[in-house]
């Protein structure tokens, strides 16, 4: 039963589809999450491209509409406006619940959290596998609604429309409920793992910053997701029995749904961004060959963001009829998030200062993150100001803002983390030139797509419509062309990955000179992660 | 991790140091899970508080349709079942599996009594035309408050979700009871019983809040 046998690693210690579907190895579960989340990302991405194609020109009224020119198999008998609403709903729901929320914790976290703290596995391997099956079950239910009555509520399921529409809201909502359970199980697992399974000498102040970020995220996952669960259950009950809690006709309050929904969904934004920040901390220190600047400040700012995140949800309700006093309080609290976030930003900049920066693909993603997330964050502060938000609410300015945070922040970081850890995960090196070209297309394409949307929003173009007045056409065309650049970038990246896995060079154990524990074990890691249990005597980033 | 080994008569997964390490980790996991349960019910309680401040008379009127005596009996049944559940753990700690199985059996029985009483309460309400929200039969009930259906929306959601948890709890207790009969537990190893016990106690605790809020309000 020695796992240290030469040539044996987690990938080849057993084979066959069944050995994967029943695996309890956190590394294999991470890979399974990777494959499934990338598939969801592909579908959500194709939907985004369809939306942008419809918005390429403003002539939909006169019958020149991309969506209405689609073959009947795809569009059914829907008119372009309905079709647009549906595609937009699925794009949002897939990207939020099936890509960005599970993205970093379930893929990279699953794989590297135990490795980084010197553990053999997560605390509850069976729950870990169960969480993947929950996500799959939720995904199947969500996709099943595509073949029933397609959902057109937007990913937020706002009442009262979600009570009245003829779409399969109940099935969709239960799908999200089950995916929420998956998220809770991951978070619960990570908290106990960090508390109980650190190797000898790995004190809380020696765990890598990625682990700190995952730990803070896990707290939000466990504390916020149950509120989403009960909200969605109540919405389902509302549709099935008409219980009245969110229905004004029966004395209920539809705005209460918004409060409940955002009480989860705002912290969920930090479920998406905190682990991304953790990845950036790792990349910054490894590719500047410098000890991270302000370890404690970065660690505590993660907890700080997690704590503040529970008290800012009202900024989504500035124009929903919440009291002005509440609006002002939520406005102030929202701006408070900027403080721990800025602490992180400045610590990363200070880490780079006089470091020997290597412009590898993962580092370029990290730099891209700094640039894009700064824009996303600052526009977030702008939107937190009540009078500004009243003007920008439900315009493309908001769309641009959260895409700069979610895509420019989280997705950049997923990609960066993925290029960083790819050699460890698969034991192969990728072609760096191709990876960098992929980054160039994604980075430029992203800005071309979303920067014009800030201007469009400022000019008053409302979001969520399938058409617009001709004055907005030029900027919309630029935006759509940008979406093709992003797609090109991802295709190049995908080719680079496939080529690396099929015929890439064998990766060394520590290709980047990383200092955290995952780089001390063999590549790819053995089944039990380490041949001998590691002992830690110093902090995680001891560069000279 | 599929591989495991025996430490102090307990099967310990390879990523744990020893049986205590595994026990404490499992227990922390169970408590975290129970935190999510409490938070989930918390959403309902928040909704209750908000609507109670909006329509206090509606809640007072609705509570009149509930039989507080039945609710009180159910409260006693659940409190007693918490006691038998604790005995189930205690007897395993003392290596007396036969007594433990009897205590667990009594707990399941209490759960069943609770559900039977609940069943009669529900069917009686349906008989009177009392349903949640818009399904409330206005001709049969003749409510004074126009939104009375909303009260029953809360009543059926809160007690229904709680009842569902009682059913799940009964299944879990039956499962550990079967394992107990099989001889899986002893003074060094009773984690599943303790976990199920924590679940059962929290469910009882939630009922202790639900009872006054639904039956005695107003
Ligand atoms: Cu928010």
XYZ file of C-alpha atoms and ligand atoms in Angstrom:
763
model
C 0.000 0.000 0.000
C 2.925 2.325 -0.389
C 1.831 5.271 -2.457
C 5.344 6.437 -2.993
C 5.909 3.851 -5.730
C 7.776 5.568 -8.546
C 5.543 6.667 -11.409
C 2.358 6.380 -9.388
C 0.341 9.545 -8.915
C -3.252 10.557 -8.316
C -4.011 10.485 -12.037
C -2.817 6.961 -12.821
C -3.214 5.115 -9.502
C -6.478 3.720 -10.808
C -8.251 4.102 -14.105
C -11.664 3.954 -15.681
C -14.617 6.299 -15.543
C -16.040 4.527 -12.489
C -12.858 5.145 -10.484
C -13.379 8.852 -11.149
C -17.101 8.950 -10.412
C -16.577 7.241 -7.042
C -13.291 8.878 -6.114
C -12.817 10.411 -2.680
C -9.512 12.035 -3.606
C -9.854 15.813 -3.335
C -7.533 16.242 -6.330
C -9.667 14.110 -8.603
C -12.831 15.816 -7.370
C -11.151 19.127 -8.195
C -10.485 17.901 -11.734
C -14.101 16.736 -12.057
C -15.270 20.158 -10.985
C -12.870 21.651 -13.504
C -14.277 19.671 -16.415
C -17.909 20.326 -15.497
C -17.474 24.027 -14.708
C -15.600 24.568 -17.981
C -18.508 22.924 -19.802
C -20.982 25.253 -18.095
C -18.707 28.173 -18.898
C -18.762 27.202 -22.559
C -22.559 27.172 -22.617
C -22.868 30.430 -20.672
C -20.255 31.976 -22.955
C -22.053 30.951 -26.141
C -25.178 32.553 -24.726
C -23.249 35.763 -24.064
C -22.081 35.780 -27.675
C -25.685 35.331 -28.858
C -26.816 38.268 -26.725
C -24.062 40.471 -28.094
C -24.911 39.434 -31.653
C -28.521 40.490 -31.143
C -27.285 43.831 -29.846
C -24.961 44.342 -32.798
C -27.519 46.519 -34.521
C -30.535 48.463 -33.381
C -32.826 47.370 -36.176
C -34.560 44.518 -34.441
C -37.828 46.434 -34.682
C -37.765 46.360 -38.451
C -37.161 42.647 -38.552
C -33.382 42.654 -38.869
C -32.778 40.688 -35.719
C -30.077 38.108 -35.272
C -32.101 36.019 -32.846
C -35.160 35.882 -35.087
C -32.966 34.675 -37.935
C -31.950 31.598 -35.929
C -33.379 28.254 -37.112
C -36.689 27.270 -35.567
C -35.141 24.305 -33.733
C -33.313 26.717 -31.455
C -35.717 29.582 -31.061
C -39.004 27.674 -31.067
C -41.808 30.089 -31.848
C -40.526 32.847 -29.568
C -40.160 36.388 -30.806
C -36.675 37.922 -30.463
C -37.612 39.880 -27.342
C -38.729 36.791 -25.420
C -35.814 34.811 -26.721
C -33.424 37.527 -25.582
C -34.936 37.512 -22.081
C -34.540 33.771 -21.826
C -30.974 33.642 -23.086
C -30.085 36.490 -20.730
C -31.613 34.605 -17.805
C -29.653 31.448 -18.541
C -26.458 33.350 -19.220
C -26.736 35.006 -15.805
C -27.877 31.965 -13.846
C -25.275 29.644 -15.397
C -22.402 32.072 -14.997
C -23.280 32.953 -11.398
C -24.470 29.702 -9.845
C -22.592 27.201 -11.982
C -19.361 28.936 -12.970
C -18.150 31.756 -10.753
C -19.516 30.623 -7.375
C -18.067 27.090 -7.563
C -15.178 28.232 -9.810
C -12.202 28.891 -7.581
C -13.190 27.130 -4.319
C -14.400 23.928 -5.898
C -11.709 23.603 -8.582
C -8.513 25.204 -7.321
C -9.528 25.192 -3.655
C -10.386 21.528 -3.671
C -7.144 20.653 -5.330
C -4.767 22.949 -3.462
C -6.214 23.754 -0.048
C -5.175 20.379 1.457
C -1.843 20.507 -0.371
C -1.076 24.010 0.851
C -1.671 23.141 4.496
C 0.103 19.799 4.256
C -3.003 17.626 4.701
C -3.733 14.319 3.045
C -7.286 15.264 2.127
C -10.174 17.501 3.112
C -11.908 16.700 6.387
C -14.935 15.016 4.790
C -14.027 13.367 1.480
C -17.478 11.817 1.032
C -19.245 15.153 1.490
C -16.774 16.553 -1.007
C -17.876 14.033 -3.611
C -21.510 14.589 -2.644
C -21.076 18.324 -3.276
C -20.029 17.562 -6.855
C -23.076 15.369 -7.363
C -25.260 18.137 -5.931
C -23.883 20.541 -8.499
C -24.504 17.989 -11.247
C -28.069 17.317 -10.082
C -28.742 21.052 -9.936
C -27.245 21.508 -13.387
C -29.399 18.751 -14.873
C -32.517 20.297 -13.341
C -31.545 23.757 -14.576
C -30.917 22.511 -18.090
C -34.158 20.503 -17.966
C -36.086 23.778 -17.781
C -34.705 24.542 -21.246
C -36.871 21.716 -22.571
C -39.928 22.701 -20.536
C -40.913 26.348 -20.204
C -37.731 28.366 -20.502
C -37.180 30.738 -17.603
C -37.294 34.454 -18.427
C -37.077 36.102 -15.002
C -33.427 37.086 -15.042
C -31.063 35.287 -12.668
C -32.480 37.229 -9.696
C -36.014 35.721 -9.884
C -37.591 38.977 -8.725
C -41.160 38.772 -7.470
C -43.929 39.395 -8.393
C -43.013 38.608 -12.018
C -41.456 35.270 -11.039
C -44.753 34.323 -9.373
C -46.840 35.164 -12.435
C -44.723 34.073 -15.403
C -45.581 30.804 -17.108
C -41.961 29.639 -17.038
C -40.626 26.618 -15.087
C -39.510 28.787 -12.196
C -40.079 26.105 -9.538
C -37.732 23.602 -11.150
C -35.121 26.277 -11.782
C -35.337 27.545 -8.225
C -34.993 24.033 -6.809
C -31.981 23.537 -9.070
C -30.345 26.599 -7.553
C -31.326 25.326 -4.083
C -29.429 22.085 -4.689
C -26.449 23.928 -6.127
C -26.521 26.022 -2.965
C -26.254 22.828 -0.932
C -23.187 21.958 -2.966
C -21.690 25.315 -2.071
C -22.515 24.859 1.642
C -20.883 21.423 1.696
C -17.711 22.793 0.119
C -17.563 25.661 2.599
C -18.244 23.451 5.612
C -15.552 21.048 4.487
C -12.985 23.802 4.059
C -13.643 25.360 7.469
C -13.113 22.071 9.297
C -10.126 21.230 7.099
C -8.408 24.514 7.918
C -9.218 24.160 11.609
C -8.240 20.545 12.060
C -5.949 19.234 9.340
C -2.998 21.615 9.226
C 0.328 19.775 9.289
C 2.748 20.144 12.244
C 4.090 23.699 12.510
C 1.410 25.112 10.172
C -0.037 27.729 12.507
C -2.882 29.973 11.346
C -0.318 32.707 10.637
C 1.689 30.415 8.414
C -1.099 29.243 6.127
C -0.805 30.620 2.594
C -2.981 33.608 1.736
C -4.960 31.535 -0.750
C -6.042 29.403 2.200
C -6.962 32.500 4.209
C -9.089 33.658 1.301
C -10.791 30.265 0.938
C -11.397 30.175 4.672
C -13.102 33.583 4.640
C -15.100 32.495 1.608
C -16.157 29.297 3.328
C -17.542 31.304 6.249
C -19.715 33.292 3.850
C -20.790 30.130 2.032
C -21.951 28.534 5.264
C -23.597 31.634 6.725
C -25.241 33.204 3.669
C -26.350 30.303 1.489
C -29.054 29.045 3.923
C -30.851 32.378 3.482
C -30.865 31.853 -0.274
C -32.172 28.350 0.348
C -35.170 29.493 2.378
C -35.839 32.383 -0.020
C -35.966 30.051 -2.991
C -38.106 27.529 -1.083
C -40.560 30.279 -0.203
C -40.640 31.397 -3.831
C -41.406 27.827 -4.890
C -44.159 27.617 -2.236
C -45.463 30.957 -3.472
C -45.843 29.573 -6.968
C -47.278 26.213 -5.943
C -49.631 27.211 -3.108
C -49.775 30.996 -3.258
C -48.720 31.387 0.379
C -48.641 35.175 -0.009
C -45.349 36.091 1.653
C -43.990 37.826 -1.459
C -47.316 38.502 -3.138
C -48.768 42.019 -2.670
C -52.216 40.764 -3.671
C -52.278 38.620 -0.533
C -50.749 41.209 1.788
C -47.163 40.128 1.190
C -44.277 42.333 0.169
C -42.330 41.737 -3.065
C -39.517 43.960 -1.809
C -38.969 41.499 1.035
C -37.917 39.023 -1.631
C -35.301 41.513 -2.797
C -34.034 41.931 0.769
C -33.801 38.170 1.274
C -32.311 37.564 -2.122
C -29.585 40.171 -1.783
C -28.840 39.209 1.791
C -27.375 36.107 0.160
C -26.441 37.430 -3.227
C -24.359 40.336 -2.127
C -22.140 38.183 0.139
C -22.142 35.770 -2.806
C -20.267 38.442 -4.728
C -17.508 37.948 -2.176
C -17.815 34.182 -2.470
C -16.760 34.927 -6.026
C -14.096 37.577 -5.467
C -12.364 36.621 -2.180
C -10.819 33.375 -3.454
C -9.819 35.283 -6.589
C -7.912 37.698 -4.379
C -6.289 34.733 -2.676
C -4.997 33.455 -5.999
C -3.606 36.898 -6.811
C -1.648 36.949 -3.534
C 0.005 33.654 -4.492
C 0.837 34.847 -8.011
C 2.214 38.181 -6.798
C 4.707 36.659 -4.430
C 5.829 33.815 -6.687
C 6.358 35.878 -9.819
C 8.097 38.772 -8.101
C 10.290 36.422 -6.058
C 9.539 38.500 -2.985
C 7.917 37.834 0.346
C 4.345 39.099 0.252
C 4.048 42.603 1.662
C 1.677 42.768 4.635
C 0.719 39.115 5.113
C -1.368 39.813 8.216
C -3.100 42.800 6.642
C -4.101 40.740 3.593
C -5.279 37.856 5.758
C -7.397 40.040 8.021
C -8.752 42.128 5.163
C -10.237 38.884 3.777
C -12.066 38.345 7.047
C -12.951 42.050 7.072
C -14.533 41.861 3.631
C -16.412 38.732 4.682
C -17.772 40.511 7.759
C -18.791 43.745 6.010
C -20.356 41.836 3.125
C -23.344 40.882 5.274
C -24.390 44.486 5.886
C -24.438 46.047 2.440
C -27.250 44.260 0.597
C -29.477 47.342 0.643
C -27.429 48.991 -2.116
C -29.416 46.875 -4.558
C -32.638 48.453 -3.304
C -31.903 52.169 -3.555
C -34.792 52.608 -5.975
C -36.985 49.745 -4.730
C -38.769 51.807 -2.105
C -36.541 51.263 0.881
C -36.420 54.154 3.342
C -33.992 56.990 2.694
C -32.286 56.478 6.028
C -31.656 52.844 5.163
C -30.350 53.968 1.790
C -27.821 56.299 3.374
C -26.683 53.679 5.900
C -26.268 51.039 3.201
C -24.467 53.542 1.019
C -21.948 54.250 3.764
C -21.465 50.583 4.636
C -20.945 49.717 0.991
C -18.179 52.259 0.648
C -16.579 50.658 3.695
C -15.864 47.563 1.586
C -13.424 49.723 -0.324
C -11.117 49.895 2.708
C -10.088 46.224 3.079
C -10.093 45.906 -0.705
C -7.717 48.824 -1.072
C -5.517 47.342 1.663
C -5.101 44.293 -0.529
C -4.456 46.318 -3.667
C -1.730 48.401 -2.047
C -0.121 45.362 -0.480
C 0.092 43.701 -3.880
C 1.588 46.831 -5.414
C 4.086 47.016 -2.559
C 4.945 43.360 -3.145
C 5.792 44.121 -6.769
C 7.857 47.176 -5.846
C 11.503 46.360 -6.623
C 10.670 42.717 -7.156
C 12.012 40.750 -10.093
C 8.761 40.467 -11.995
C 8.459 37.603 -14.465
C 5.901 38.219 -17.178
C 4.583 34.692 -17.434
C 0.985 33.979 -18.433
C -0.236 33.603 -14.824
C 1.467 36.858 -13.805
C -0.079 38.676 -16.764
C -3.482 37.504 -15.564
C -2.637 38.809 -12.097
C -1.654 42.183 -13.528
C -4.801 42.149 -15.644
C -6.736 41.511 -12.459
C -5.191 44.526 -10.721
C -6.049 46.787 -13.637
C -9.587 45.559 -14.296
C -10.567 45.006 -10.700
C -9.454 48.531 -9.841
C -11.899 49.851 -12.440
C -14.620 47.475 -11.292
C -14.048 48.392 -7.654
C -13.979 52.154 -8.136
C -17.139 52.127 -10.247
C -18.633 50.062 -7.431
C -17.940 52.901 -5.018
C -19.550 55.286 -7.510
C -22.657 53.105 -7.597
C -22.718 52.992 -3.804
C -23.449 56.738 -3.775
C -27.240 57.004 -3.681
C -27.801 59.928 -6.100
C -25.359 58.473 -8.623
C -27.010 55.081 -8.354
C -30.463 56.536 -8.874
C -29.171 57.817 -12.199
C -27.226 54.697 -13.197
C -29.624 52.108 -11.814
C -30.611 49.485 -14.403
C -28.374 50.974 -17.061
C -25.410 49.432 -18.831
C -23.158 51.224 -16.363
C -24.126 48.594 -13.790
C -23.632 45.817 -16.332
C -20.151 47.105 -17.117
C -19.351 47.493 -13.401
C -20.170 43.959 -12.371
C -18.577 42.435 -15.443
C -15.380 44.280 -14.565
C -15.593 42.716 -11.092
C -16.829 39.233 -12.032
C -14.975 38.726 -15.301
C -12.151 41.213 -14.923
C -11.679 40.091 -11.320
C -12.776 36.536 -10.761
C -12.381 35.074 -14.226
C -8.948 36.662 -14.714
C -7.929 35.148 -11.433
C -9.350 31.701 -12.287
C -7.336 31.765 -15.487
C -4.219 33.041 -13.716
C -4.517 30.428 -11.001
C -5.162 27.775 -13.554
C -2.042 28.613 -15.612
C -0.088 28.798 -12.351
C -1.112 25.387 -11.051
C -1.654 23.624 -14.376
C 1.800 21.953 -14.310
C 1.126 20.595 -10.814
C -2.357 19.377 -11.688
C -1.577 17.624 -14.946
C 2.182 17.150 -14.764
C 2.647 18.858 -18.119
C 3.964 22.248 -19.265
C 2.000 24.358 -21.712
C 3.269 26.545 -24.516
C 3.900 29.899 -22.850
C 3.694 31.920 -26.066
C 0.244 30.581 -26.836
C -0.894 31.182 -23.268
C 0.297 34.785 -23.468
C -1.455 35.345 -26.805
C -4.605 33.974 -25.258
C -4.234 36.516 -22.463
C -3.663 39.377 -24.918
C -6.910 38.595 -26.744
C -8.912 38.136 -23.547
C -7.552 41.248 -21.868
C -7.957 43.563 -24.861
C -11.244 41.946 -25.866
C -12.607 42.372 -22.385
C -11.924 46.093 -22.341
C -13.260 46.539 -25.862
C -16.440 44.724 -24.838
C -17.164 46.324 -21.524
C -15.606 49.772 -21.440
C -18.069 51.113 -24.049
C -20.847 49.845 -21.786
C -19.828 52.349 -19.100
C -20.355 55.107 -21.657
C -23.600 53.572 -22.892
C -24.877 53.380 -19.341
C -23.885 56.947 -18.599
C -25.793 57.948 -21.729
C -28.818 56.171 -20.306
C -29.023 52.902 -22.218
C -31.162 50.598 -20.038
C -30.021 47.038 -19.406
C -31.947 43.835 -20.113
C -33.588 44.955 -23.371
C -33.173 43.197 -26.699
C -33.087 46.437 -28.667
C -32.111 50.088 -28.343
C -32.398 53.415 -30.132
C -30.003 54.019 -33.069
C -27.929 56.555 -31.092
C -26.399 53.703 -29.095
C -25.473 51.613 -32.104
C -21.838 52.533 -32.628
C -20.697 51.715 -29.097
C -22.755 48.524 -29.114
C -21.006 47.417 -32.297
C -17.610 47.959 -30.654
C -18.816 45.974 -27.643
C -19.965 43.062 -29.783
C -16.665 42.986 -31.681
C -14.907 42.841 -28.312
C -16.904 39.745 -27.405
C -15.443 38.000 -30.468
C -11.935 38.911 -29.318
C -12.634 37.353 -25.904
C -13.964 34.213 -27.573
C -10.831 34.024 -29.760
C -8.662 34.333 -26.654
C -10.441 31.472 -24.931
C -10.194 29.263 -28.007
C -6.424 29.877 -28.155
C -6.191 29.082 -24.439
C -8.201 25.893 -24.880
C -5.933 24.758 -27.727
C -2.885 25.475 -25.568
C -4.343 23.364 -22.756
C -5.280 20.432 -24.970
C -1.864 20.492 -26.649
C -0.177 20.586 -23.254
C -2.154 17.632 -21.926
C -1.676 15.518 -25.048
C 1.937 16.290 -25.960
C 3.309 18.789 -23.461
C 6.717 18.423 -21.852
C 6.851 16.821 -18.454
C 6.601 19.465 -15.754
C 9.228 19.700 -13.003
C 8.082 19.611 -9.384
C 8.467 23.358 -8.936
C 8.534 25.169 -12.297
C 8.010 28.697 -10.919
C 10.092 28.570 -7.745
C 6.979 28.701 -5.548
C 7.482 28.487 -1.788
C 4.205 26.967 -0.626
C 3.898 23.271 0.223
C 2.191 22.097 -2.970
C 5.481 22.716 -4.811
C 7.442 20.464 -2.453
C 5.644 17.293 -3.460
C 6.114 15.400 -6.701
C 4.322 16.377 -9.919
C 1.565 15.271 -10.296
C 1.085 14.674 -6.555
C 0.751 11.121 -5.218
C -2.580 9.806 -3.953
C -1.813 10.834 -0.357
C -0.311 14.179 -1.432
C 3.011 13.852 0.384
C 5.365 10.902 0.719
C 6.245 12.048 4.223
C 4.079 14.394 6.227
C 5.617 17.870 5.902
C 6.648 19.913 8.922
C 6.654 23.683 8.686
C 9.062 25.968 10.510
C 8.492 29.340 8.855
C 5.941 31.504 7.052
C 4.727 30.627 3.560
C 6.690 33.069 1.400
C 10.275 33.118 2.612
C 12.141 34.633 -0.336
C 15.516 36.193 0.322
C -9.566 8.708 1.265
C -10.561 5.106 0.969
C -7.784 3.716 3.122
C -8.277 3.629 6.862
C -6.867 1.941 9.923
C -8.028 0.896 13.390
C -7.044 3.104 16.344
C -8.435 2.337 19.836
C -11.030 0.072 18.286
C -12.233 2.798 15.921
C -11.893 2.919 12.161
C -9.910 6.098 11.477
C -9.514 7.585 8.001
C -5.903 8.039 6.939
C -6.011 11.851 6.939
C -6.747 11.908 10.687
C -4.110 11.431 13.388
C -6.238 9.278 15.687
C -9.806 8.580 16.768
C -10.103 11.747 18.882
C -8.896 13.914 16.022
C -11.495 12.365 13.745
C -14.225 12.630 16.370
C -13.618 16.323 17.026
C -13.490 17.118 13.312
C -16.744 15.291 12.643
C -18.416 17.055 15.508
C -17.338 20.459 14.240
C -18.759 19.556 10.846
C -22.083 18.592 12.400
C -22.307 21.832 14.349
C -21.542 23.865 11.233
C -24.271 22.005 9.404
C -26.698 22.735 12.228
C -25.747 26.422 11.980
C -26.962 26.366 8.384
C -30.233 24.757 9.497
C -30.773 27.404 12.146
C -30.024 30.157 9.633
C -32.444 28.648 7.151
C -35.243 28.659 9.729
C -33.959 32.109 10.691
C -35.152 33.438 7.342
C -38.674 32.289 8.213
C -38.460 33.823 11.674
C -37.351 37.166 10.191
C -40.290 37.050 7.789
C -42.568 36.262 10.720
C -41.274 39.217 12.738
C -41.690 41.616 9.801
C -45.277 40.603 9.075
C -46.136 40.414 12.744
C -45.178 44.071 13.140
C -47.212 44.904 10.039
C -50.368 42.928 10.921
C -50.392 41.958 14.634
C -54.181 41.496 14.615
C -53.915 39.048 11.724
C -51.593 36.810 13.734
C -53.851 37.044 16.777
C -56.853 36.048 14.689
C -55.012 33.178 13.003
C -53.741 31.714 16.272
C -57.350 31.279 17.413
C -57.805 28.596 14.774
C -54.987 26.527 16.278
C -55.536 24.183 19.201
C -52.886 25.161 21.741
C -53.542 21.970 23.724
C -52.423 19.800 20.828
C -49.433 22.052 20.306
C -48.596 21.791 23.992
C -48.815 17.989 23.968
C -46.499 17.961 20.970
C -44.062 20.234 22.806
C -43.984 17.816 25.756
C -43.548 14.836 23.407
C -40.557 16.464 21.724
C -38.939 17.511 25.001
C -39.296 13.964 26.251
C -37.824 12.635 23.000
C -34.790 14.881 23.471
C -34.303 13.188 26.825
C -34.531 9.663 25.350
C -32.162 10.725 22.549
C -29.630 11.825 25.151
C -30.100 8.477 26.915
C -29.279 6.713 23.638
C -25.887 8.404 23.632
C -25.367 7.905 27.362
C -25.978 4.122 27.219
C -23.524 3.753 24.353
C -20.923 5.641 26.363
C -21.557 3.069 29.120
C -21.339 0.144 26.656
C -24.987 -0.836 27.120
C -26.176 -1.136 23.513
C -29.456 -2.919 24.373
C -30.668 -0.055 26.549
C -29.395 2.419 23.978
C -31.459 0.754 21.241
C -34.535 0.962 23.463
C -33.926 4.666 24.092
C -33.529 5.293 20.368
C -36.695 3.316 19.678
C -38.565 5.486 22.177
C -37.243 8.578 20.394
C -38.526 7.413 17.020
C -41.851 6.601 18.659
C -42.080 10.132 20.066
C -41.332 11.527 16.619
C -44.139 9.371 15.240
C -46.591 10.587 17.907
C -45.643 14.151 17.029
C -46.280 13.536 13.346
C -49.603 11.793 13.967
C -50.855 14.711 16.047
C -49.608 17.075 13.334
C -51.489 15.001 10.774
C -54.740 15.376 12.671
C -54.167 19.089 13.103
C -53.567 19.548 9.375
C -56.526 17.448 8.209
C -58.797 19.217 10.658
C -57.730 22.556 9.170
C -58.293 21.354 5.634
C -61.714 20.189 6.756
C -62.517 23.724 7.925
C -61.319 25.179 4.620
C -58.096 26.491 6.118
C -55.302 26.460 3.541
C -52.278 28.730 3.073
C -52.488 32.074 1.289
C -54.833 32.382 -1.634
C -56.191 28.857 -1.145
C -57.878 29.866 2.126
C -61.589 29.206 1.703
C -63.042 32.630 2.440
C -66.651 31.444 2.487
C -66.014 28.732 5.048
C -63.592 30.655 7.261
C -65.052 34.177 6.968
C -61.854 35.911 8.132
C -61.997 39.282 9.867
C -58.546 40.314 8.667
C -58.360 40.427 4.884
C -54.881 38.856 4.752
C -55.566 35.947 7.101
C -54.285 33.587 4.389
C -50.829 35.041 4.938
C -50.856 33.872 8.559
C -51.640 30.359 7.388
C -48.933 30.741 4.765
C -46.515 31.153 7.674
C -48.176 28.435 9.726
C -47.974 25.803 7.024
C -44.482 26.802 5.846
C -42.940 26.921 9.296
C -44.606 23.860 10.771
C -44.335 22.033 7.446
C -40.599 22.600 7.091
C -40.203 21.631 10.736
C -42.306 18.499 10.248
C -40.171 17.539 7.267
C -37.126 17.785 9.518
C -38.813 15.601 12.135
C -39.385 12.969 9.442
C -35.759 13.193 8.319
C -34.696 12.957 11.969
C -36.811 9.823 12.448
C -35.140 8.207 9.414
C -31.689 9.132 10.752
C -32.469 7.763 14.213
C -33.755 4.524 12.677
C -30.504 4.295 10.738
C -28.294 4.683 13.833
C -30.613 2.320 15.712
C -30.030 -0.404 13.121
C -26.290 0.212 13.331
C -26.540 0.077 17.108
C -28.314 -3.303 16.921
C -25.569 -4.480 14.558
C -23.059 -3.589 17.285
C -21.271 -0.750 15.512
C -21.064 1.489 18.565
C -19.228 1.335 21.872
C -17.850 3.717 24.456
C -15.036 4.788 22.103
C -17.189 5.253 19.043
C -20.677 6.738 18.882
C -20.126 9.743 16.572
C -23.119 9.042 14.260
C -25.509 8.775 17.229
C -24.179 11.974 18.687
C -24.467 13.726 15.327
C -28.045 12.589 14.837
C -28.695 13.568 18.442
C -27.479 17.125 17.846
C -29.741 17.306 14.802
C -32.706 16.074 16.851
C -32.098 18.507 19.708
C -31.909 21.474 17.326
C -35.156 20.392 15.651
C -36.783 20.205 19.093
C -35.399 23.603 19.962
C -36.875 25.124 16.810
C -40.267 23.702 17.772
C -39.981 25.287 21.192
C -39.790 28.640 19.394
C -42.475 27.773 16.866
C -45.045 26.726 19.462
C -45.544 30.119 21.151
C -45.061 32.058 17.914
C -47.790 30.161 16.091
C -50.170 28.915 18.798
C -49.952 31.374 21.666
C -49.475 34.669 19.808
C -52.002 37.435 20.501
Cu -24.213 44.045 -3.836
